Amino acid sequence: MNQLGGVFVNGRPLPNAVRLRIVELAQLGVRPCDISRQLRVSHGCVSKILARFHETGSILPGAIGGSKPRVTTPKVVACIRELKRRDPGIFAWEIRDRLLSEGVCDKGNVPSVSSISRILRNKVTHGVATAAATATASIQAAQLSRWAPPHHPPPPPLLGAYPHPHSYYLHGYYLQGAAAAAAAQPL
């Protein structure tokens, strides 16, 4: 039971008979607040049904749940890709306007700005981004190589089952490198 005493299941569409009666009363000139009290339906529900009737001419309820139809057809994606290729600095909202002005889409099926941004991230720039990332990584590697530590020779072969923990130093491998570096330093 709702606040007005009506017995309707919350979250479910209003029965078509009640919807039809709302429209009939409105056409007779009864105010929405009076329709609400008379039929024991909330004022918001009356307003919503009347608004839908004025927009579509239907009293039927809208679909509950489900997903919106996909508007990013391959043709639309190709057009977005071409617009971005021609003008890399174009914004998503500009692409949306161009899709409408060039007749690729109409107001009912034009992708949202966020959908266009997602397409630009995922479908258009993927190959470019990968190439750019590879180039950036190689530049960074070249810059870091100047600061790389000196190359150390490989450790000596194991002489026993349990080598001494400091055997690398004891055998002079690192000492040879240190002595060579010290000898190369000017005094």
Short mmCIF file of C-alpha atoms in Angstrom, two decimals:
data_model
loop_
_atom_site.label_atom_id
_atom_site.label_comp_id
_atom_site.label_asym_id
_atom_site.label_seq_id
_atom_site.Cartn_x
_atom_site.Cartn_y
_atom_site.Cartn_z
CA MET A 1 0.00 0.00 0.00
CA ASN A 2 1.38 3.41 -0.92
CA GLN A 3 1.08 6.69 1.03
CA LEU A 4 -2.20 7.51 -0.69
CA GLY A 5 -3.78 4.15 0.12
CA GLY A 6 -3.29 2.62 -3.33
CA VAL A 7 -2.40 -1.04 -3.53
CA PHE A 8 0.38 -1.24 -6.14
CA VAL A 9 3.56 -3.29 -6.15
CA ASN A 10 6.55 -1.00 -5.69
CA GLY A 11 8.95 -1.09 -8.64
CA ARG A 12 6.42 -2.67 -10.99
CA PRO A 13 4.60 -0.84 -13.81
CA LEU A 14 1.17 0.56 -13.08
CA PRO A 15 -1.65 -1.51 -14.65
CA ASN A 16 -2.65 -0.30 -18.12
CA ALA A 17 -6.24 0.37 -16.99
CA VAL A 18 -4.97 2.87 -14.39
CA ARG A 19 -2.61 4.44 -16.94
CA LEU A 20 -5.46 4.86 -19.39
CA ARG A 21 -7.68 6.42 -16.70
CA ILE A 22 -4.89 8.92 -15.82
CA VAL A 23 -4.73 10.06 -19.46
CA GLU A 24 -8.54 10.21 -19.78
CA LEU A 25 -8.88 12.35 -16.65
CA ALA A 26 -6.09 14.66 -17.83
CA GLN A 27 -7.83 15.10 -21.20
CA LEU A 28 -11.03 16.00 -19.33
CA GLY A 29 -9.07 18.81 -17.66
CA VAL A 30 -8.58 17.27 -14.23
CA ARG A 31 -5.40 18.55 -12.58
CA PRO A 32 -2.58 16.02 -11.98
CA CYS A 33 -2.73 16.50 -8.20
CA ASP A 34 -6.48 15.68 -8.25
CA ILE A 35 -5.85 12.64 -10.47
CA SER A 36 -3.23 11.53 -7.98
CA ARG A 37 -5.65 11.71 -5.03
CA GLN A 38 -8.58 10.19 -6.91
CA LEU A 39 -6.67 7.15 -8.24
CA ARG A 40 -4.40 6.85 -5.18
CA VAL A 41 -1.25 7.08 -7.29
CA SER A 42 1.71 9.32 -6.48
CA HIS A 43 1.89 12.71 -8.15
CA GLY A 44 5.27 11.79 -9.68
CA CYS A 45 3.79 8.68 -11.26
CA VAL A 46 0.91 10.69 -12.77
CA SER A 47 3.35 13.30 -14.12
CA LYS A 48 5.62 10.65 -15.61
CA ILE A 49 2.77 8.83 -17.37
CA LEU A 50 1.35 12.08 -18.75
CA ALA A 51 4.79 13.22 -19.94
CA ARG A 52 5.38 9.90 -21.71
CA PHE A 53 1.93 10.10 -23.29
CA HIS A 54 2.60 13.63 -24.58
CA GLU A 55 6.03 12.62 -25.97
CA THR A 56 5.19 9.26 -27.52
CA GLY A 57 1.40 9.00 -27.60
CA SER A 58 1.65 5.71 -25.70
CA ILE A 59 0.54 4.76 -22.22
CA LEU A 60 2.60 1.58 -22.19
CA PRO A 61 5.40 1.35 -19.61
CA GLY A 62 9.03 1.50 -20.67
CA ALA A 63 11.23 -1.57 -20.63
CA ILE A 64 12.62 -2.57 -17.25
CA GLY A 65 16.34 -3.31 -17.26
CA GLY A 66 18.16 -4.53 -20.31
CA SER A 67 20.90 -2.66 -22.09
CA LYS A 68 20.74 0.15 -24.58
CA PRO A 69 21.32 -0.83 -28.19
CA ARG A 70 24.88 -0.52 -29.35
CA VAL A 71 25.36 2.59 -31.48
CA THR A 72 29.05 2.25 -32.25
CA THR A 73 28.68 0.30 -35.46
CA PRO A 74 31.79 -0.46 -37.52
CA LYS A 75 30.81 2.41 -39.85
CA VAL A 76 30.69 4.86 -36.92
CA VAL A 77 34.01 3.59 -35.53
CA ALA A 78 35.60 3.92 -38.98
CA CYS A 79 34.35 7.49 -39.27
CA ILE A 80 35.67 8.33 -35.78
CA ARG A 81 39.03 6.80 -36.73
CA GLU A 82 39.16 8.81 -39.97
CA LEU A 83 38.24 12.09 -38.24
CA LYS A 84 40.98 11.50 -35.64
CA ARG A 85 43.50 10.59 -38.36
CA ARG A 86 42.74 13.80 -40.29
CA ASP A 87 42.86 15.98 -37.17
CA PRO A 88 44.77 14.39 -34.24
CA GLY A 89 43.89 17.33 -31.97
CA ILE A 90 40.12 16.99 -32.41
CA PHE A 91 38.05 16.64 -29.23
CA ALA A 92 35.45 13.92 -28.62
CA TRP A 93 32.63 16.48 -28.50
CA GLU A 94 33.77 17.86 -31.86
CA ILE A 95 33.73 14.35 -33.32
CA ARG A 96 30.19 13.91 -31.96
CA ASP A 97 29.10 17.16 -33.64
CA ARG A 98 30.72 16.08 -36.92
CA LEU A 99 28.99 12.67 -36.82
CA LEU A 100 25.68 14.55 -36.60
CA SER A 101 26.48 17.27 -39.16
CA GLU A 102 27.86 14.80 -41.73
CA GLY A 103 24.82 12.54 -41.37
CA VAL A 104 26.74 9.51 -40.11
CA CYS A 105 24.45 9.42 -37.05
CA ASP A 106 21.22 11.08 -36.00
CA LYS A 107 20.23 12.36 -32.56
CA GLY A 108 18.83 8.94 -31.64
CA ASN A 109 21.95 6.90 -32.30
CA VAL A 110 24.93 9.25 -31.98
CA PRO A 111 27.46 7.92 -29.44
CA SER A 112 27.96 9.91 -26.25
CA VAL A 113 31.14 11.92 -25.72
CA SER A 114 32.33 9.31 -23.20
CA SER A 115 31.71 6.50 -25.71
CA ILE A 116 33.71 8.38 -28.35
CA SER A 117 36.53 8.92 -25.84
CA ARG A 118 36.53 5.20 -25.05
CA ILE A 119 36.65 4.36 -28.77
CA LEU A 120 39.56 6.76 -29.23
CA ARG A 121 41.42 5.14 -26.32
CA ASN A 122 40.74 1.52 -27.24
CA LYS A 123 40.29 1.25 -30.98
CA VAL A 124 41.97 4.21 -32.65
CA THR A 125 45.16 4.94 -30.74
CA HIS A 126 46.03 1.39 -29.73
CA GLY A 127 48.56 0.83 -32.54
CA VAL A 128 49.95 4.35 -32.26
CA ALA A 129 50.29 4.06 -28.50
CA THR A 130 52.17 0.79 -28.77
CA ALA A 131 54.67 2.25 -31.25
CA ALA A 132 55.09 5.37 -29.13
CA ALA A 133 55.64 3.28 -26.00
CA THR A 134 58.29 1.22 -27.77
CA ALA A 135 60.09 4.34 -28.99
CA THR A 136 59.93 5.93 -25.54
CA ALA A 137 61.28 2.76 -23.91
CA SER A 138 64.26 2.62 -26.28
CA ILE A 139 65.06 6.31 -25.66
CA GLN A 140 64.87 5.78 -21.91
CA ALA A 141 67.10 2.71 -22.17
CA ALA A 142 69.69 4.71 -24.11
CA GLN A 143 69.61 7.51 -21.54
CA LEU A 144 69.93 5.08 -18.64
CA SER A 145 72.83 3.22 -20.25
CA ARG A 146 75.06 6.21 -19.54
CA TRP A 147 74.45 5.63 -15.84
CA ALA A 148 74.64 1.85 -15.88
CA PRO A 149 77.02 0.29 -13.34
CA PRO A 150 80.27 -1.13 -14.75
CA HIS A 151 80.16 -4.64 -16.08
CA HIS A 152 81.45 -7.24 -13.62
CA PRO A 153 83.06 -10.45 -14.81
CA PRO A 154 81.18 -13.68 -14.21
CA PRO A 155 81.87 -15.51 -10.96
CA PRO A 156 84.50 -18.26 -10.93
CA PRO A 157 83.47 -21.88 -11.31
CA LEU A 158 82.56 -23.68 -8.11
CA LEU A 159 85.61 -25.36 -6.64
CA GLY A 160 83.81 -27.45 -4.07
CA ALA A 161 80.36 -28.44 -2.94
CA TYR A 162 80.22 -25.56 -0.44
CA PRO A 163 82.22 -22.60 -1.72
CA HIS A 164 83.41 -19.99 0.68
CA PRO A 165 80.83 -17.15 0.83
CA HIS A 166 83.49 -14.60 -0.04
CA SER A 167 85.25 -16.71 -2.65
CA TYR A 168 84.63 -14.14 -5.37
CA TYR A 169 86.64 -11.61 -3.42
CA LEU A 170 89.21 -14.13 -2.25
CA HIS A 171 90.01 -15.20 -5.78
CA GLY A 172 90.63 -11.62 -6.75
CA TYR A 173 88.02 -11.26 -9.47
CA TYR A 174 86.60 -8.09 -8.01
CA LEU A 175 89.97 -7.03 -6.68
CA GLN A 176 91.41 -7.20 -10.18
CA GLY A 177 88.66 -4.92 -11.45
CA ALA A 178 89.20 -2.50 -8.55
CA ALA A 179 92.98 -2.50 -9.05
CA ALA A 180 92.58 -1.86 -12.77
CA ALA A 181 90.21 1.02 -12.07
CA ALA A 182 92.59 2.49 -9.48
CA ALA A 183 95.52 2.22 -11.89
CA ALA A 184 93.54 4.07 -14.57
CA GLN A 185 92.82 6.99 -12.22
CA PRO A 186 95.24 9.92 -12.63
CA LEU A 187 97.14 10.89 -9.49
#
